[in-house]
Amino acid sequence: MSLDADWRADLDAVDAALIDEYQSGFPVEPRPFERVAREIAAETGVEVDADEVLDRVRDLRERGVFRRFGAVLNPPVIGSSTLAAVRAPEDRFDEVAEVINGYRQVNHNYRRDHEWNQWFVVTAGSRETRDAILAEIEERTGCEVLNLPMLTDYYIDLEFPVVNGDRFARESLEGTAVSATRISESARGDLTPLEGDLLLAIQDGFPLSPTPYADVAEEIDAPLDDVLAAVERLLADGCIKRIGCVVNHVVTGFTNNCMVVWDVPDDELDERGEAVGSLPYVTLCYHRPRRSDQDWEYNLFTMIHGREAEAVDAKIDELAADHLPVPHERLYSTETLKQTGARYKDLVADGE
C-alpha cells in the first residue's frame, strides 16, 4: 500500500472531487471547467475558479494520476473488436509477442497464467479486416488463435473511486446499474464524416484548455455547435462511453486484476450475467462464445481489480460460492506486453 499512500499524501478535497467524481459526466458545453468549478465549490466549500480547476487537472495528469482527459471510446460499437489468445511456446514467447504487437490494430496484449498464455485485443473497422489479421497472425506465428468476440456486454466500466482505502474496486459502493447489450461483430458505427473526424481528433484526449470542444472544432474545421451536438449523439449511441478524467489505476494502487472465465448453462446466461454485472466489485462482465472444437467451454468473462491480490482472490471465492456455482478458471495477468488505445483512423478508414 506504500504506492497508494504516497500518491494520496498531498491531495486536498478539490483534487479528490476531480479524481473520483469527474471520471465521467464532464459537461458538454463551450466552457466546461466553469461549471465544474461551481459544482466543486458547492460540494467542498472551497472556492475555486475554472483556471485553477484546469491547472489541477493538468497537474494530476503530469503526476500520472490521470492517463488523459477526454472521452473513453467504445471500440466494439464503432468497429469490429475481439479478444483472442494463443498458446505461445515458452522458447518462442517473445517472438510471438513481437509479431502480434506489430499490428497497429492490436491495442492490448497480456501474458496470463494459463495454457492459453498470450491474450490480445484486435480492433478493426470491419469484421473482414479483423479476421484477416487473426488469420495472418496464425500463419506467421504457427500458433492456433482462439477468437472470442464479445456477444453481450452486461457491465464494462473501469470508473470507480480511488481516493480511499478500498482493497478492491468499489468496495465502498453498494451496487452498479447493469443492462444486457448485444454486440454485433459487424458493427461499423454508421459514422458521419464529422463524427469520424471528431473521433480521430479526440482519440488521445481533449486539449487541456478552457475551451476543449472549441479547440477540437477548430482542428477539424467544424462549427462548435455541430461538434457539441456530435459529442452528445456519440454519447447517446454508446460510441463514447464517458467523458472525464481517465484514472491510471496502477498509479492509484489497483495493481492486481484477474480475468475469470465461467462455464454457465446457456439458458441461465443472461440472468446470471446481469446479476453478476450488478455486483459493485465486478468491473467487467460479458458473454463470449464457447469454442468446443478448441476445448474452450467458457462463455462468461468477469474481471475484478484490486489493490491487494488476497482481496481479489477473496472476491472471486465469494463470486463462485454465492453467484456462479459453475466450473471456472482464474487467468491472472502476469505481464503487460502492449497497452494502447484503439486507433480510430483504422476504424474509420476500414469501415468505409
GROMACS .gro file of C-alpha atoms in nm:
model
  352
    1MET     CA    1   0.000   0.000   0.000
    2SER     CA    2   0.302   0.232   0.006
    3LEU     CA    3   0.243   0.342  -0.354
    4ASP     CA    4  -0.120   0.410  -0.270
    5ALA     CA    5  -0.024   0.610   0.041
    6ASP     CA    6   0.234   0.814  -0.149
    7TRP     CA    7   0.009   0.929  -0.431
    8ARG     CA    8  -0.267   1.046  -0.196
    9ALA     CA    9  -0.040   1.222   0.052
   10ASP     CA   10  -0.086   1.583  -0.064
   11LEU     CA   11  -0.433   1.572  -0.220
   12ASP     CA   12  -0.700   1.807  -0.090
   13ALA     CA   13  -1.081   1.797  -0.123
   14VAL     CA   14  -1.078   1.965  -0.464
   15ASP     CA   15  -0.828   1.711  -0.605
   16ALA     CA   16  -1.030   1.426  -0.456
   17ALA     CA   17  -1.350   1.555  -0.617
   18LEU     CA   18  -1.182   1.582  -0.956
   19ILE     CA   19  -1.039   1.230  -0.932
   20ASP     CA   20  -1.343   1.046  -0.801
   21GLU     CA   21  -1.637   1.245  -0.937
   22TYR     CA   22  -1.527   1.359  -1.283
   23GLN     CA   23  -1.419   1.032  -1.438
   24SER     CA   24  -1.749   1.071  -1.626
   25GLY     CA   25  -2.024   1.325  -1.669
   26PHE     CA   26  -1.790   1.605  -1.776
   27PRO     CA   27  -2.005   1.890  -1.912
   28VAL     CA   28  -2.052   1.909  -2.289
   29GLU     CA   29  -2.063   2.287  -2.327
   30PRO     CA   30  -1.835   2.566  -2.454
   31ARG     CA   31  -1.660   2.637  -2.119
   32PRO     CA   32  -1.698   2.316  -1.917
   33PHE     CA   33  -1.443   2.396  -1.647
   34GLU     CA   34  -1.653   2.690  -1.531
   35ARG     CA   35  -1.940   2.459  -1.440
   36VAL     CA   36  -1.704   2.204  -1.281
   37ALA     CA   37  -1.555   2.481  -1.065
   38ARG     CA   38  -1.901   2.587  -0.946
   39GLU     CA   39  -2.003   2.228  -0.868
   40ILE     CA   40  -1.683   2.153  -0.677
   41ALA     CA   41  -1.710   2.478  -0.479
   42ALA     CA   42  -2.068   2.393  -0.384
   43GLU     CA   43  -1.972   2.042  -0.274
   44THR     CA   44  -1.645   2.110  -0.092
   45GLY     CA   45  -1.697   2.466   0.030
   46VAL     CA   46  -1.362   2.556  -0.129
   47GLU     CA   47  -1.385   2.849  -0.370
   48VAL     CA   48  -1.209   2.762  -0.696
   49ASP     CA   49  -1.235   2.910  -1.042
   50ALA     CA   50  -1.213   2.746  -1.383
   51ASP     CA   51  -0.844   2.829  -1.428
   52GLU     CA   52  -0.748   2.662  -1.101
   53VAL     CA   53  -0.951   2.351  -1.182
   54LEU     CA   54  -0.781   2.331  -1.520
   55ASP     CA   55  -0.439   2.370  -1.358
   56ARG     CA   56  -0.519   2.090  -1.114
   57VAL     CA   57  -0.626   1.853  -1.394
   58ARG     CA   58  -0.300   1.934  -1.576
   59ASP     CA   59  -0.100   1.868  -1.258
   60LEU     CA   60  -0.274   1.537  -1.187
   61ARG     CA   61  -0.208   1.428  -1.544
   62GLU     CA   62   0.160   1.524  -1.519
   63ARG     CA   63   0.186   1.325  -1.195
   64GLY     CA   64   0.039   1.022  -1.371
   65VAL     CA   65  -0.281   1.004  -1.165
   66PHE     CA   66  -0.474   1.074  -1.486
   67ARG     CA   67  -0.381   0.893  -1.805
   68ARG     CA   68  -0.556   1.161  -2.003
   69PHE     CA   69  -0.852   1.397  -2.009
   70GLY     CA   70  -1.127   1.335  -2.259
   71ALA     CA   71  -1.353   1.066  -2.399
   72VAL     CA   72  -1.346   0.693  -2.333
   73LEU     CA   73  -1.440   0.544  -2.669
   74ASN     CA   74  -1.615   0.212  -2.725
   75PRO     CA   75  -1.440   0.005  -2.997
   76PRO     CA   76  -1.699  -0.276  -3.029
   77VAL     CA   77  -1.967  -0.020  -3.117
   78ILE     CA   78  -1.752   0.181  -3.359
   79GLY     CA   79  -1.582  -0.111  -3.532
   80SER     CA   80  -1.529  -0.485  -3.500
   81SER     CA   81  -1.334  -0.598  -3.196
   82THR     CA   82  -1.237  -0.932  -3.049
   83LEU     CA   83  -1.041  -1.086  -2.765
   84ALA     CA   84  -0.800  -1.351  -2.891
   85ALA     CA   85  -0.544  -1.584  -2.741
   86VAL     CA   86  -0.260  -1.810  -2.847
   87ARG     CA   87  -0.061  -2.085  -2.679
   88ALA     CA   88   0.287  -1.946  -2.736
   89PRO     CA   89   0.573  -2.192  -2.669
   90GLU     CA   90   0.790  -2.050  -2.391
   91ASP     CA   91   1.103  -2.062  -2.605
   92ARG     CA   92   0.924  -1.853  -2.869
   93PHE     CA   93   0.707  -1.641  -2.641
   94ASP     CA   94   0.883  -1.309  -2.710
   95GLU     CA   95   0.899  -1.381  -3.081
   96VAL     CA   96   0.524  -1.448  -3.095
   97ALA     CA   97   0.453  -1.134  -2.890
   98GLU     CA   98   0.661  -0.926  -3.129
   99VAL     CA   99   0.458  -1.046  -3.428
  100ILE     CA  100   0.125  -0.982  -3.253
  101ASN     CA  101   0.226  -0.642  -3.114
  102GLY     CA  102   0.344  -0.533  -3.459
  103TYR     CA  103  -0.016  -0.490  -3.573
  104ARG     CA  104  -0.145  -0.139  -3.506
  105GLN     CA  105  -0.494  -0.290  -3.468
  106VAL     CA  106  -0.372  -0.481  -3.159
  107ASN     CA  107  -0.421  -0.244  -2.867
  108HIS     CA  108  -0.381  -0.477  -2.567
  109ASN     CA  109  -0.168  -0.786  -2.512
  110TYR     CA  110  -0.109  -0.962  -2.179
  111ARG     CA  111   0.067  -1.271  -2.058
  112ARG     CA  112  -0.174  -1.473  -1.847
  113ASP     CA  113  -0.103  -1.770  -1.624
  114HIS     CA  114  -0.278  -2.035  -1.834
  115GLU     CA  115  -0.225  -2.282  -2.119
  116TRP     CA  116  -0.355  -2.007  -2.347
  117ASN     CA  117  -0.083  -1.773  -2.226
  118GLN     CA  118  -0.099  -1.467  -2.452
  119TRP     CA  119  -0.423  -1.267  -2.468
  120PHE     CA  120  -0.470  -0.974  -2.704
  121VAL     CA  121  -0.742  -0.747  -2.841
  122VAL     CA  122  -0.781  -0.675  -3.212
  123THR     CA  123  -0.999  -0.381  -3.315
  124ALA     CA  124  -1.055  -0.303  -3.682
  125GLY     CA  125  -1.301  -0.112  -3.898
  126SER     CA  126  -1.471  -0.427  -4.021
  127ARG     CA  127  -1.511  -0.791  -3.929
  128GLU     CA  128  -1.335  -0.887  -4.253
  129THR     CA  129  -1.024  -0.686  -4.167
  130ARG     CA  130  -1.025  -0.817  -3.809
  131ASP     CA  131  -1.047  -1.180  -3.916
  132ALA     CA  132  -0.781  -1.134  -4.184
  133ILE     CA  133  -0.542  -1.007  -3.915
  134LEU     CA  134  -0.615  -1.311  -3.695
  135ALA     CA  135  -0.553  -1.546  -3.988
  136GLU     CA  136  -0.225  -1.371  -4.065
  137ILE     CA  137  -0.112  -1.393  -3.701
  138GLU     CA  138  -0.191  -1.765  -3.705
  139GLU     CA  139   0.009  -1.815  -4.024
  140ARG     CA  140   0.308  -1.606  -3.919
  141THR     CA  141   0.340  -1.748  -3.566
  142GLY     CA  142   0.230  -2.105  -3.633
  143CYS     CA  143   0.009  -2.072  -3.323
  144GLU     CA  144  -0.360  -2.156  -3.330
  145VAL     CA  145  -0.571  -1.848  -3.249
  146LEU     CA  146  -0.865  -1.861  -3.009
  147ASN     CA  147  -1.112  -1.597  -3.137
  148LEU     CA  148  -1.361  -1.478  -2.873
  149PRO     CA  149  -1.563  -1.176  -2.989
  150MET     CA  150  -1.788  -1.012  -2.732
  151LEU     CA  151  -2.153  -1.107  -2.787
  152THR     CA  152  -2.320  -0.943  -2.487
  153ASP     CA  153  -2.199  -0.661  -2.265
  154TYR     CA  154  -2.351  -0.695  -1.917
  155TYR     CA  155  -2.124  -0.444  -1.747
  156ILE     CA  156  -1.798  -0.287  -1.860
  157ASP     CA  157  -1.667   0.019  -1.683
  158LEU     CA  158  -1.335   0.092  -1.516
  159GLU     CA  159  -1.476   0.401  -1.348
  160PHE     CA  160  -1.458   0.369  -0.971
  161PRO     CA  161  -1.347   0.583  -0.675
  162VAL     CA  162  -0.979   0.555  -0.587
  163VAL     CA  163  -0.915   0.827  -0.325
  164ASN     CA  164  -0.997   0.583  -0.048
  165GLY     CA  165  -0.871   0.274   0.131
  166ASP     CA  166  -1.067   0.024  -0.076
  167ARG     CA  167  -0.884  -0.307  -0.115
  168PHE     CA  168  -1.072  -0.387  -0.434
  169ALA     CA  169  -1.265  -0.178  -0.685
  170ARG     CA  170  -1.586  -0.026  -0.548
  171GLU     CA  171  -1.554  -0.184  -0.205
  172SER     CA  172  -1.726   0.128  -0.068
  173LEU     CA  173  -2.019   0.118  -0.315
  174GLU     CA  174  -2.341  -0.082  -0.283
  175GLY     CA  175  -2.421  -0.157  -0.646
  176THR     CA  176  -2.394  -0.060  -1.012
  177ALA     CA  177  -2.651  -0.022  -1.290
  178VAL     CA  178  -2.646  -0.304  -1.542
  179SER     CA  179  -2.815  -0.399  -1.868
  180ALA     CA  180  -2.756  -0.665  -2.133
  181THR     CA  181  -2.635  -0.501  -2.454
  182ARG     CA  182  -2.595  -0.721  -2.761
  183ILE     CA  183  -2.281  -0.653  -2.964
  184SER     CA  184  -2.270  -0.703  -3.340
  185GLU     CA  185  -1.948  -0.844  -3.484
  186SER     CA  186  -2.022  -0.647  -3.799
  187ALA     CA  187  -2.059  -0.309  -3.626
  188ARG     CA  188  -1.935  -0.013  -3.822
  189GLY     CA  189  -2.086   0.269  -3.617
  190ASP     CA  190  -2.256   0.438  -3.917
  191LEU     CA  191  -2.045   0.746  -3.854
  192THR     CA  192  -2.099   1.069  -4.038
  193PRO     CA  193  -1.787   1.237  -4.182
  194LEU     CA  194  -1.799   1.490  -3.896
  195GLU     CA  195  -1.821   1.210  -3.636
  196GLY     CA  196  -1.532   1.026  -3.800
  197ASP     CA  197  -1.317   1.340  -3.795
  198LEU     CA  198  -1.419   1.406  -3.434
  199LEU     CA  199  -1.322   1.055  -3.314
  200LEU     CA  200  -0.983   1.085  -3.482
  201ALA     CA  201  -0.924   1.423  -3.317
  202ILE     CA  202  -1.017   1.310  -2.964
  203GLN     CA  203  -0.886   0.951  -2.955
  204ASP     CA  204  -0.582   1.056  -2.748
  205GLY     CA  205  -0.774   1.305  -2.534
  206PHE     CA  206  -0.914   1.656  -2.538
  207PRO     CA  207  -0.691   1.964  -2.530
  208LEU     CA  208  -0.643   2.081  -2.172
  209SER     CA  209  -0.770   2.432  -2.226
  210PRO     CA  210  -1.065   2.642  -2.106
  211THR     CA  211  -1.242   2.562  -2.436
  212PRO     CA  212  -1.162   2.198  -2.527
  213TYR     CA  213  -1.460   2.149  -2.758
  214ALA     CA  214  -1.393   2.472  -2.945
  215ASP     CA  215  -1.029   2.368  -2.990
  216VAL     CA  216  -1.139   2.037  -3.140
  217ALA     CA  217  -1.391   2.217  -3.361
  218GLU     CA  218  -1.116   2.442  -3.493
  219GLU     CA  219  -0.888   2.142  -3.554
  220ILE     CA  220  -1.146   1.961  -3.769
  221ASP     CA  221  -1.282   2.283  -3.924
  222ALA     CA  222  -1.637   2.241  -3.797
  223PRO     CA  223  -1.878   2.475  -3.616
  224LEU     CA  224  -1.866   2.444  -3.237
  225ASP     CA  225  -2.241   2.378  -3.210
  226ASP     CA  226  -2.208   2.088  -3.455
  227VAL     CA  227  -1.921   1.939  -3.254
  228LEU     CA  228  -2.114   1.966  -2.926
  229ALA     CA  229  -2.418   1.802  -3.088
  230ALA     CA  230  -2.199   1.525  -3.234
  231VAL     CA  231  -2.043   1.453  -2.893
  232GLU     CA  232  -2.389   1.427  -2.735
  233ARG     CA  233  -2.503   1.198  -3.016
  234LEU     CA  234  -2.198   0.970  -2.984
  235LEU     CA  235  -2.258   0.950  -2.608
  236ALA     CA  236  -2.622   0.856  -2.664
  237ASP     CA  237  -2.526   0.593  -2.924
  238GLY     CA  238  -2.263   0.437  -2.699
  239CYS     CA  239  -1.972   0.517  -2.930
  240ILE     CA  240  -1.841   0.733  -2.645
  241LYS     CA  241  -1.877   0.558  -2.308
  242ARG     CA  242  -1.798   0.859  -2.092
  243ILE     CA  243  -1.616   1.193  -2.085
  244GLY     CA  244  -1.392   1.297  -1.800
  245CYS     CA  245  -1.058   1.235  -1.634
  246VAL     CA  246  -0.927   0.885  -1.710
  247VAL     CA  247  -0.758   0.748  -1.398
  248ASN     CA  248  -0.435   0.546  -1.408
  249HIS     CA  249  -0.529   0.256  -1.184
  250VAL     CA  250  -0.172   0.131  -1.146
  251VAL     CA  251  -0.056   0.467  -1.008
  252THR     CA  252  -0.354   0.474  -0.772
  253GLY     CA  253  -0.264   0.133  -0.633
  254PHE     CA  254  -0.500  -0.102  -0.820
  255THR     CA  255  -0.222  -0.326  -0.947
  256ASN     CA  256  -0.393  -0.664  -0.910
  257ASN     CA  257  -0.651  -0.798  -1.151
  258CYS     CA  258  -0.782  -1.134  -1.255
  259MET     CA  259  -0.988  -1.244  -1.554
  260VAL     CA  260  -1.216  -1.530  -1.451
  261VAL     CA  261  -1.390  -1.744  -1.714
  262TRP     CA  262  -1.706  -1.938  -1.629
  263ASP     CA  263  -1.897  -2.226  -1.786
  264VAL     CA  264  -2.256  -2.103  -1.737
  265PRO     CA  265  -2.554  -2.303  -1.871
  266ASP     CA  266  -2.668  -2.119  -2.183
  267ASP     CA  267  -3.027  -2.083  -2.063
  268GLU     CA  268  -2.904  -1.910  -1.745
  269LEU     CA  269  -2.652  -1.682  -1.910
  270ASP     CA  270  -2.841  -1.351  -1.924
  271GLU     CA  271  -2.989  -1.391  -1.577
  272ARG     CA  272  -2.654  -1.470  -1.418
  273GLY     CA  273  -2.465  -1.219  -1.634
  274GLU     CA  274  -2.689  -0.932  -1.528
  275ALA     CA  275  -2.684  -1.039  -1.162
  276VAL     CA  276  -2.305  -1.065  -1.155
  277GLY     CA  277  -2.256  -0.746  -1.360
  278SER     CA  278  -2.453  -0.551  -1.100
  279LEU     CA  279  -2.213  -0.651  -0.820
  280PRO     CA  280  -2.001  -0.345  -0.742
  281TYR     CA  281  -1.670  -0.532  -0.724
  282VAL     CA  282  -1.710  -0.681  -1.073
  283THR     CA  283  -1.552  -0.428  -1.309
  284LEU     CA  284  -1.616  -0.618  -1.634
  285CYS     CA  285  -1.877  -0.881  -1.717
  286TYR     CA  286  -1.955  -1.006  -2.066
  287HIS     CA  287  -2.054  -1.304  -2.280
  288ARG     CA  288  -1.814  -1.452  -2.534
  289PRO     CA  289  -1.868  -1.771  -2.739
  290ARG     CA  290  -1.765  -2.120  -2.643
  291ARG     CA  291  -1.516  -2.283  -2.881
  292SER     CA  292  -1.575  -2.653  -2.818
  293ASP     CA  293  -1.358  -2.754  -3.114
  294GLN     CA  294  -1.066  -2.585  -2.933
  295ASP     CA  295  -1.160  -2.725  -2.591
  296TRP     CA  296  -1.279  -2.384  -2.472
  297GLU     CA  297  -1.608  -2.430  -2.287
  298TYR     CA  298  -1.630  -2.095  -2.108
  299ASN     CA  299  -1.892  -1.836  -2.206
  300LEU     CA  300  -1.897  -1.574  -1.928
  301PHE     CA  301  -1.598  -1.350  -1.850
  302THR     CA  302  -1.554  -1.134  -1.541
  303MET     CA  303  -1.277  -0.906  -1.419
  304ILE     CA  304  -1.204  -0.791  -1.067
  305HIS     CA  305  -0.949  -0.518  -0.993
  306GLY     CA  306  -0.791  -0.462  -0.654
  307ARG     CA  307  -0.503  -0.317  -0.460
  308GLU     CA  308  -0.442  -0.646  -0.278
  309ALA     CA  309  -0.415  -0.985  -0.450
  310GLU     CA  310  -0.566  -1.153  -0.144
  311ALA     CA  311  -0.872  -0.928  -0.162
  312VAL     CA  312  -0.921  -1.005  -0.532
  313ASP     CA  313  -0.896  -1.380  -0.461
  314ALA     CA  314  -1.146  -1.350  -0.177
  315LYS     CA  315  -1.400  -1.175  -0.401
  316ILE     CA  316  -1.358  -1.445  -0.668
  317ASP     CA  317  -1.421  -1.707  -0.399
  318GLU     CA  318  -1.736  -1.516  -0.299
  319LEU     CA  319  -1.846  -1.491  -0.662
  320ALA     CA  320  -1.806  -1.866  -0.712
  321ALA     CA  321  -1.979  -1.960  -0.387
  322ASP     CA  322  -2.271  -1.718  -0.392
  323HIS     CA  323  -2.340  -1.631  -0.754
  324LEU     CA  324  -2.170  -1.862  -1.006
  325PRO     CA  325  -2.156  -2.220  -0.873
  326VAL     CA  326  -2.021  -2.348  -1.206
  327PRO     CA  327  -1.681  -2.463  -1.339
  328HIS     CA  328  -1.439  -2.174  -1.379
  329GLU     CA  329  -1.073  -2.084  -1.424
  330ARG     CA  330  -0.873  -1.787  -1.299
  331LEU     CA  331  -0.640  -1.627  -1.553
  332TYR     CA  332  -0.406  -1.393  -1.369
  333SER     CA  333  -0.230  -1.126  -1.569
  334THR     CA  334   0.145  -1.159  -1.509
  335GLU     CA  335   0.291  -0.923  -1.770
  336THR     CA  336   0.171  -0.635  -1.988
  337LEU     CA  337   0.304  -0.690  -2.339
  338LYS     CA  338   0.120  -0.400  -2.506
  339GLN     CA  339  -0.136  -0.144  -2.391
  340THR     CA  340  -0.253   0.140  -2.614
  341GLY     CA  341  -0.582   0.288  -2.726
  342ALA     CA  342  -0.758   0.159  -3.036
  343ARG     CA  343  -0.652   0.359  -3.340
  344TYR     CA  344  -0.966   0.515  -3.480
  345LYS     CA  345  -0.807   0.614  -3.808
  346ASP     CA  346  -0.807   0.245  -3.890
  347LEU     CA  347  -1.166   0.200  -3.777
  348VAL     CA  348  -1.296   0.491  -3.981
  349ALA     CA  349  -1.091   0.403  -4.288
  350ASP     CA  350  -1.156   0.027  -4.278
  351GLY     CA  351  -1.528   0.077  -4.226
  352GLU     CA  352  -1.576   0.299  -4.529
   0.00000   0.00000   0.00000
